[in-house]
PDB file of C-alpha atoms and ligand atoms in Angstrom:
ATOM      1  CA  MET A   9     -73.068   4.284 -94.464  1.00 98.00           C
ATOM      2  CA  ALA A  10     -71.062   4.955 -91.077  1.00 98.00           C
ATOM      3  CA  VAL A  11     -68.083   6.214 -91.698  1.00 98.00           C
ATOM      4  CA  THR A  12     -65.705   4.337 -89.792  1.00 96.00           C
ATOM      5  CA  LYS A  13     -61.881   6.404 -90.256  1.00 94.00           C
ATOM      6  CA  THR A  14     -59.945   6.128 -87.303  1.00 93.00           C
ATOM      7  CA  VAL A  15     -63.010   4.669 -85.130  1.00 95.00           C
ATOM      8  CA  ASP A  16     -61.967   1.839 -83.449  1.00 94.00           C
ATOM      9  CA  PRO A  17     -63.467  -2.330 -84.349  1.00 94.00           C
ATOM     10  CA  ASP A  18     -65.399  -2.809 -80.778  1.00 95.00           C
ATOM     11  CA  LYS A  19     -67.542   0.640 -81.749  1.00 95.00           C
ATOM     12  CA  ILE A  20     -68.290  -0.064 -85.496  1.00 96.00           C
ATOM     13  CA  ASN A  21     -69.430  -3.113 -84.176  1.00 96.00           C
ATOM     14  CA  PHE A  22     -71.511  -1.924 -81.821  1.00 96.00           C
ATOM     15  CA  ALA A  23     -72.794  -0.277 -84.346  1.00 96.00           C
ATOM     16  CA  VAL A  24     -73.009  -2.828 -86.605  1.00 96.00           C
ATOM     17  CA  ASP A  25     -74.871  -4.695 -84.204  1.00 96.00           C
ATOM     18  CA  GLU A  26     -77.080  -1.636 -83.549  1.00 95.00           C
ATOM     19  CA  GLY A  27     -77.988  -2.483 -87.007  1.00 96.00           C
ATOM     20  CA  VAL A  28     -75.911  -0.440 -89.135  1.00 97.00           C
ATOM     21  CA  THR A  29     -74.896  -2.679 -92.151  1.00 97.00           C
ATOM     22  CA  LEU A  30     -72.773  -0.702 -94.506  1.00 98.00           C
ATOM     23  CA  LEU A  31     -69.397   1.071 -93.718  1.00 98.00           C
ATOM     24  CA  GLY A  32     -67.190   2.894 -95.239  1.00 98.00           C
ATOM     25  CA  GLU A  33     -63.366   3.404 -94.628  1.00 97.00           C
ATOM     26  CA  ASN A  34     -61.031   6.143 -96.480  1.00 96.00           C
ATOM     27  CA  ARG A  35     -57.594   4.525 -96.350  1.00 96.00           C
ATOM     28  CA  VAL A  36     -56.136   1.685 -97.670  1.00 97.00           C
ATOM     29  CA  GLN A  37     -53.373   1.577 -95.054  1.00 97.00           C
ATOM     30  CA  GLU A  38     -55.719   1.843 -91.281  1.00 96.00           C
ATOM     31  CA  TYR A  39     -58.732  -0.278 -93.296  1.00 97.00           C
ATOM     32  CA  LEU A  40     -56.052  -3.332 -93.843  1.00 97.00           C
ATOM     33  CA  SER A  41     -54.742  -2.945 -90.252  1.00 96.00           C
ATOM     34  CA  LYS A  42     -58.644  -2.710 -88.555  1.00 95.00           C
ATOM     35  CA  LYS A  43     -60.509  -5.457 -91.827  1.00 94.00           C
ATOM     36  CA  ASP A  44     -60.343  -8.562 -89.538  1.00 94.00           C
ATOM     37  CA  SER A  45     -61.446  -7.968 -87.115  1.00 94.00           C
ATOM     38  CA  TYR A  46     -64.362  -6.311 -88.720  1.00 93.00           C
ATOM     39  CA  ASP A  47     -68.264  -8.282 -87.675  1.00 90.00           C
ATOM     40  CA  SER A  48     -68.550  -9.755 -92.044  1.00 90.00           C
ATOM     41  CA  SER A  49     -72.275  -9.132 -91.751  1.00 93.00           C
ATOM     42  CA  ALA A  50     -71.509  -5.442 -92.718  1.00 95.00           C
ATOM     43  CA  GLU A  51     -69.827  -4.459 -96.414  1.00 97.00           C
ATOM     44  CA  VAL A  52     -67.630  -1.709 -96.937  1.00 98.00           C
ATOM     45  CA  HIS A  53     -67.779   0.793 -99.632  1.00 98.00           C
ATOM     46  CA  PHE A  54     -64.078   2.766-100.040  1.00 98.00           C
ATOM     47  CA  ILE A  55     -64.376   6.203-100.133  1.00 98.00           C
ATOM     48  CA  GLY A  56     -61.197   7.693 -99.824  1.00 97.00           C
ATOM     49  CA  HIS A  57     -58.529   8.891-102.313  1.00 95.00           C
ATOM     50  CA  LEU A  58     -57.314   5.641-103.998  1.00 97.00           C
ATOM     51  CA  GLN A  59     -53.778   5.184-105.867  1.00 97.00           C
ATOM     52  CA  THR A  60     -53.545   2.707-108.920  1.00 97.00           C
ATOM     53  CA  ASN A  61     -50.365   0.543-106.568  1.00 98.00           C
ATOM     54  CA  LYS A  62     -53.226   0.069-103.952  1.00 98.00           C
ATOM     55  CA  VAL A  63     -55.971  -1.161-105.290  1.00 98.00           C
ATOM     56  CA  LYS A  64     -54.661  -4.579-105.225  1.00 98.00           C
ATOM     57  CA  TYR A  65     -54.762  -4.505-100.995  1.00 98.00           C
ATOM     58  CA  ILE A  66     -58.380  -3.603-101.672  1.00 98.00           C
ATOM     59  CA  ALA A  67     -59.663  -5.684-104.697  1.00 97.00           C
ATOM     60  CA  ASP A  68     -60.466  -8.584-102.747  1.00 96.00           C
ATOM     61  CA  SER A  69     -62.711  -7.249 -99.852  1.00 96.00           C
ATOM     62  CA  VAL A  70     -64.786  -3.750-100.155  1.00 98.00           C
ATOM     63  CA  THR A  71     -67.818  -4.079-102.740  1.00 98.00           C
ATOM     64  CA  MET A  72     -67.988  -0.592-104.485  1.00 98.00           C
ATOM     65  CA  ILE A  73     -65.340   2.017-104.398  1.00 98.00           C
ATOM     66  CA  GLN A  74     -66.729   5.350-104.573  1.00 98.00           C
ATOM     67  CA  SER A  75     -63.943   7.813-105.540  1.00 98.00           C
ATOM     68  CA  VAL A  76     -62.957   6.596-109.091  1.00 98.00           C
ATOM     69  CA  ASP A  77     -61.395   9.842-110.696  1.00 97.00           C
ATOM     70  CA  SER A  78     -59.435   8.660-113.854  1.00 97.00           C
ATOM     71  CA  PHE A  79     -59.505   6.519-116.316  1.00 98.00           C
ATOM     72  CA  LYS A  80     -56.352   4.915-114.950  1.00 98.00           C
ATOM     73  CA  LEU A  81     -57.329   3.619-111.492  1.00 98.00           C
ATOM     74  CA  ALA A  82     -60.752   2.405-113.324  1.00 98.00           C
ATOM     75  CA  ALA A  83     -58.364  -0.259-115.554  1.00 98.00           C
ATOM     76  CA  GLU A  84     -56.339  -0.828-112.347  1.00 98.00           C
ATOM     77  CA  ILE A  85     -59.891  -1.940-110.904  1.00 98.00           C
ATOM     78  CA  ASP A  86     -60.858  -4.077-113.543  1.00 98.00           C
ATOM     79  CA  ARG A  87     -57.984  -5.964-113.557  1.00 98.00           C
ATOM     80  CA  GLN A  88     -57.655  -6.380-110.227  1.00 98.00           C
ATOM     81  CA  ALA A  89     -61.141  -7.327-110.490  1.00 98.00           C
ATOM     82  CA  LYS A  90     -61.129  -9.905-112.803  1.00 98.00           C
ATOM     83  CA  LYS A  91     -58.139 -11.255-110.704  1.00 98.00           C
ATOM     84  CA  HIS A  92     -60.539 -12.207-108.196  1.00 97.00           C
ATOM     85  CA  GLY A  93     -63.056 -13.210-110.394  1.00 97.00           C
ATOM     86  CA  ARG A  94     -66.155 -10.348-109.752  1.00 97.00           C
ATOM     87  CA  VAL A  95     -67.686  -7.175-110.448  1.00 98.00           C
ATOM     88  CA  MET A  96     -66.153  -4.041-108.649  1.00 98.00           C
ATOM     89  CA  ASP A  97     -69.132  -1.903-108.430  1.00 98.00           C
ATOM     90  CA  VAL A  98     -67.964   1.718-108.428  1.00 98.00           C
ATOM     91  CA  LEU A  99     -69.024   5.159-108.733  1.00 98.00           C
ATOM     92  CA  ILE A 100     -67.114   8.000-110.081  1.00 98.00           C
ATOM     93  CA  GLU A 101     -66.044  11.096-107.363  1.00 98.00           C
ATOM     94  CA  VAL A 102     -66.877  14.827-109.144  1.00 97.00           C
ATOM     95  CA  ASN A 103     -65.055  17.689-107.907  1.00 95.00           C
ATOM     96  CA  ILE A 104     -68.733  19.567-108.343  1.00 92.00           C
ATOM     97  CA  GLY A 105     -67.461  22.426-105.897  1.00 82.00           C
ATOM     98  CA  GLU A 106     -64.370  22.719-108.348  1.00 73.00           C
ATOM     99  CA  GLU A 107     -61.485  23.020-105.196  1.00 69.00           C
ATOM    100  CA  LEU A 108     -58.514  22.920-106.470  1.00 68.00           C
ATOM    101  CA  SER A 109     -57.068  20.395-103.451  1.00 61.00           C
ATOM    102  CA  LYS A 110     -59.810  18.443-103.796  1.00 68.00           C
ATOM    103  CA  SER A 111     -59.651  15.085-105.433  1.00 83.00           C
ATOM    104  CA  GLY A 112     -62.944  13.976-107.958  1.00 94.00           C
ATOM    105  CA  ILE A 113     -62.855  14.736-111.600  1.00 95.00           C
ATOM    106  CA  GLU A 114     -64.753  18.256-112.781  1.00 94.00           C
ATOM    107  CA  ALA A 115     -68.072  17.616-113.950  1.00 95.00           C
ATOM    108  CA  ALA A 116     -67.489  18.827-117.565  1.00 95.00           C
ATOM    109  CA  ASP A 117     -65.360  15.033-117.997  1.00 96.00           C
ATOM    110  CA  MET A 118     -68.185  13.486-116.080  1.00 97.00           C
ATOM    111  CA  LEU A 119     -69.788  11.679-119.050  1.00 98.00           C
ATOM    112  CA  GLY A 120     -66.651  10.547-121.056  1.00 98.00           C
ATOM    113  CA  LEU A 121     -64.780   8.753-118.151  1.00 98.00           C
ATOM    114  CA  ALA A 122     -67.891   7.248-116.981  1.00 98.00           C
ATOM    115  CA  GLU A 123     -68.427   6.440-120.990  1.00 98.00           C
ATOM    116  CA  GLN A 124     -64.958   4.670-121.248  1.00 98.00           C
ATOM    117  CA  ILE A 125     -66.239   3.413-117.770  1.00 98.00           C
ATOM    118  CA  SER A 126     -68.517   1.608-119.384  1.00 97.00           C
ATOM    119  CA  GLU A 127     -65.903  -0.773-122.134  1.00 97.00           C
ATOM    120  CA  LEU A 128     -64.200  -2.372-118.910  1.00 98.00           C
ATOM    121  CA  GLU A 129     -65.897  -5.599-118.342  1.00 97.00           C
ATOM    122  CA  ASN A 130     -65.425  -6.331-114.616  1.00 98.00           C
ATOM    123  CA  LEU A 131     -66.314  -2.992-113.561  1.00 98.00           C
ATOM    124  CA  ARG A 132     -69.900  -1.866-112.936  1.00 98.00           C
ATOM    125  CA  LEU A 133     -70.834   1.524-112.801  1.00 98.00           C
ATOM    126  CA  ARG A 134     -73.990   2.467-110.222  1.00 98.00           C
ATOM    127  CA  GLY A 135     -73.084   6.535-109.941  1.00 98.00           C
ATOM    128  CA  LEU A 136     -71.395   9.358-108.841  1.00 98.00           C
ATOM    129  CA  MET A 137     -70.130  10.302-105.686  1.00 98.00           C
ATOM    130  CA  ALA A 138     -69.595  13.542-104.019  1.00 97.00           C
ATOM    131  CA  ILE A 139     -67.727  16.110-100.955  1.00 94.00           C
ATOM    132  CA  PRO A 140     -69.789  19.477-101.877  1.00 93.00           C
ATOM    133  CA  PRO A 141     -67.451  22.510 -99.989  1.00 91.00           C
ATOM    134  CA  ILE A 142     -68.368  23.692 -96.279  1.00 89.00           C
ATOM    135  CA  GLY A 143     -71.172  24.977 -96.776  1.00 90.00           C
ATOM    136  CA  ALA A 144     -71.923  25.375-100.232  1.00 92.00           C
ATOM    137  CA  GLU A 145     -74.195  26.359-100.852  1.00 93.00           C
ATOM    138  CA  GLU A 146     -77.690  24.494-102.016  1.00 96.00           C
ATOM    139  CA  HIS A 147     -77.155  24.894-106.436  1.00 96.00           C
ATOM    140  CA  ILE A 148     -73.951  23.132-106.026  1.00 95.00           C
ATOM    141  CA  TYR A 149     -76.702  19.965-104.791  1.00 97.00           C
ATOM    142  CA  ALA A 150     -78.629  20.841-108.159  1.00 97.00           C
ATOM    143  CA  GLU A 151     -76.185  20.763-109.982  1.00 97.00           C
ATOM    144  CA  MET A 152     -74.922  17.177-108.820  1.00 97.00           C
ATOM    145  CA  ARG A 153     -78.491  15.239-108.782  1.00 98.00           C
ATOM    146  CA  GLU A 154     -78.402  17.044-112.486  1.00 98.00           C
ATOM    147  CA  LEU A 155     -75.054  15.503-113.634  1.00 98.00           C
ATOM    148  CA  TYR A 156     -76.212  12.148-112.168  1.00 98.00           C
ATOM    149  CA  GLU A 157     -79.804  12.794-114.126  1.00 98.00           C
ATOM    150  CA  GLU A 158     -77.524  12.605-116.748  1.00 98.00           C
ATOM    151  CA  LEU A 159     -75.478  10.094-116.784  1.00 98.00           C
ATOM    152  CA  ARG A 160     -78.420   7.208-115.827  1.00 97.00           C
ATOM    153  CA  GLY A 161     -79.984   8.925-118.281  1.00 97.00           C
ATOM    154  CA  LYS A 162     -77.786   7.509-120.620  1.00 96.00           C
ATOM    155  CA  ALA A 163     -78.212   3.836-119.254  1.00 92.00           C
ATOM    156  CA  LEU A 164     -74.744   2.466-120.495  1.00 97.00           C
ATOM    157  CA  PRO A 165     -73.555  -1.193-120.897  1.00 95.00           C
ATOM    158  CA  ASN A 166     -71.589  -2.540-117.660  1.00 94.00           C
ATOM    159  CA  SER A 167     -73.972   0.229-115.459  1.00 96.00           C
ATOM    160  CA  LEU A 168     -76.455   0.325-112.850  1.00 97.00           C
ATOM    161  CA  THR A 169     -77.212   3.916-111.862  1.00 97.00           C
ATOM    162  CA  ASP A 170     -79.064   3.838-108.818  1.00 98.00           C
ATOM    163  CA  THR A 171     -76.410   5.771-106.754  1.00 98.00           C
ATOM    164  CA  LEU A 172     -75.604   8.774-105.209  1.00 98.00           C
ATOM    165  CA  SER A 173     -73.105   9.485-102.507  1.00 98.00           C
ATOM    166  CA  MET A 174     -73.970  12.448-101.287  1.00 98.00           C
ATOM    167  CA  GLY A 175     -73.826  14.244 -98.077  1.00 97.00           C
ATOM    168  CA  MET A 176     -72.380  13.699 -94.379  1.00 97.00           C
ATOM    169  CA  SER A 177     -72.666  14.770 -90.463  1.00 97.00           C
ATOM    170  CA  GLY A 178     -72.856  18.591 -91.595  1.00 96.00           C
ATOM    171  CA  ASP A 179     -75.468  17.957 -94.634  1.00 97.00           C
ATOM    172  CA  TYR A 180     -76.622  15.065 -95.198  1.00 97.00           C
ATOM    173  CA  GLU A 181     -79.845  17.001 -94.874  1.00 97.00           C
ATOM    174  CA  LEU A 182     -79.397  19.062 -98.291  1.00 97.00           C
ATOM    175  CA  ALA A 183     -77.374  16.065 -99.655  1.00 98.00           C
ATOM    176  CA  VAL A 184     -80.991  14.136 -99.620  1.00 98.00           C
ATOM    177  CA  LYS A 185     -83.424  17.348-100.448  1.00 98.00           C
ATOM    178  CA  HIS A 186     -81.249  17.145-103.629  1.00 98.00           C
ATOM    179  CA  GLY A 187     -81.716  13.362-104.387  1.00 98.00           C
ATOM    180  CA  SER A 188     -78.873  11.500-102.583  1.00 98.00           C
ATOM    181  CA  THR A 189     -79.723   8.218-102.571  1.00 98.00           C
ATOM    182  CA  LEU A 190     -76.716   7.319-100.029  1.00 98.00           C
ATOM    183  CA  VAL A 191     -75.125   9.376 -97.617  1.00 98.00           C
ATOM    184  CA  ARG A 192     -72.032   9.087 -95.001  1.00 98.00           C
ATOM    185  CA  ILE A 193     -72.197   9.875 -91.775  1.00 98.00           C
ATOM    186  CA  GLY A 194     -69.211   9.722 -89.552  1.00 97.00           C
ATOM    187  CA  SER A 195     -68.759  12.191 -86.607  1.00 96.00           C
ATOM    188  CA  ALA A 196     -72.796  12.229 -86.218  1.00 96.00           C
ATOM    189  CA  LEU A 197     -72.712   9.117 -85.504  1.00 95.00           C
ATOM    190  CA  PHE A 198     -69.210   8.004 -83.322  1.00 94.00           C
ATOM    191  CA  GLY A 199     -68.211  11.754 -82.841  1.00 90.00           C
ATOM    192  CA  ALA A 200     -65.468  13.916 -83.526  1.00 86.00           C
ATOM    193  CA  ARG A 201     -62.154  12.185 -84.710  1.00 80.00           C
ATOM    194  CA  ASP A 202     -59.270  11.765 -82.636  1.00 76.00           C
ATOM    195  CA  TYR A 203     -56.713  11.181 -85.453  1.00 73.00           C
ATOM    196  CA  SER A 204     -53.424  10.729 -83.128  1.00 69.00           C
ATOM    197  CA  GLN A 205     -54.294   7.185 -82.819  1.00 59.00           C
ATOM    198  CA  HIS A 206     -54.276   6.473 -86.495  1.00 55.00           C
ATOM    199  CA  LYS A 207     -52.700   8.106 -89.266  1.00 46.00           C
TER     200      LYS A 207
HETATM  201  C1  PLP B 301     -65.223  11.533 -93.160  1.00 84.58           C
HETATM  202  C2  PLP B 301     -65.799  10.912 -94.968  1.00 84.58           C
HETATM  203  C3  PLP B 301     -67.368  11.277 -94.064  1.00 84.58           C
HETATM  204  C4  PLP B 301     -67.745  11.607 -93.231  1.00 84.58           C
HETATM  205  O1  PLP B 301     -67.652  13.356 -92.345  1.00 84.58           O
HETATM  206  P1  PLP B 301     -68.615  13.536 -91.263  1.00 84.58           P
HETATM  207  O2  PLP B 301     -68.306  14.948 -91.430  1.00 84.58           O
HETATM  208  O3  PLP B 301     -67.459  12.978 -90.022  1.00 84.58           O
HETATM  209  O4  PLP B 301     -69.804  12.710 -91.624  1.00 84.58           O
HETATM  210  C5  PLP B 301     -68.159  11.203 -95.212  1.00 84.58           C
HETATM  211  N1  PLP B 301     -66.912  11.099 -96.755  1.00 84.58           N
HETATM  212  C6  PLP B 301     -66.098  10.925 -96.755  1.00 84.58           C
HETATM  213  C7  PLP B 301     -65.396  11.084 -98.012  1.00 84.58           C
HETATM  214  C8  PLP B 301     -64.863  11.169 -95.472  1.00 84.58           C
HETATM  215  O5  PLP B 301     -63.456  11.005 -95.897  1.00 84.58           O
END
């Protein structure tokens, strides 16, 4: 995935022209201001913290929401997906380094949330997402893989567990070594981000 936050649509479309098929956005407001200029041949996943009251703005256009960290949010995505007559792919975001400031649920709560989500018919649980802390030790990545395998082993209803979204520009090699199926690459593709134009 090419993470396109703060990147201008012309650059994004250039990347799509070059063969990128999946984009990742992490802010609702910014995504809405840019999405109409995107080459429609690429899919968009939402990867940022999502407030329940903003789900309605993205439910018709993204193909996956990777940042589900509460049942309340999952239930609202289910409701909005139903409104649009679709099934939304979701990942549960796990706070694997247990940093207080980060979003995501704790590892110990993952299966409980997955079981709740599996009762929602307009969601399809595809797996897990994680943002390990910068400089995290390798065992953190291994723990994440174990959690993912645990979820796969459950084979819950309304799920197709094939995605472990882990790894960014600085740690994708380690993430892939530990079973990541989807890396989210921003600055290594587009250069350092300029936040001055997108708040
Ligand atoms: C910004 C962002 C990325 C990409 O980060 P880089 O270090 O630029 O590759 C990946 N995942 C999420 C959730 C992000 O917000």
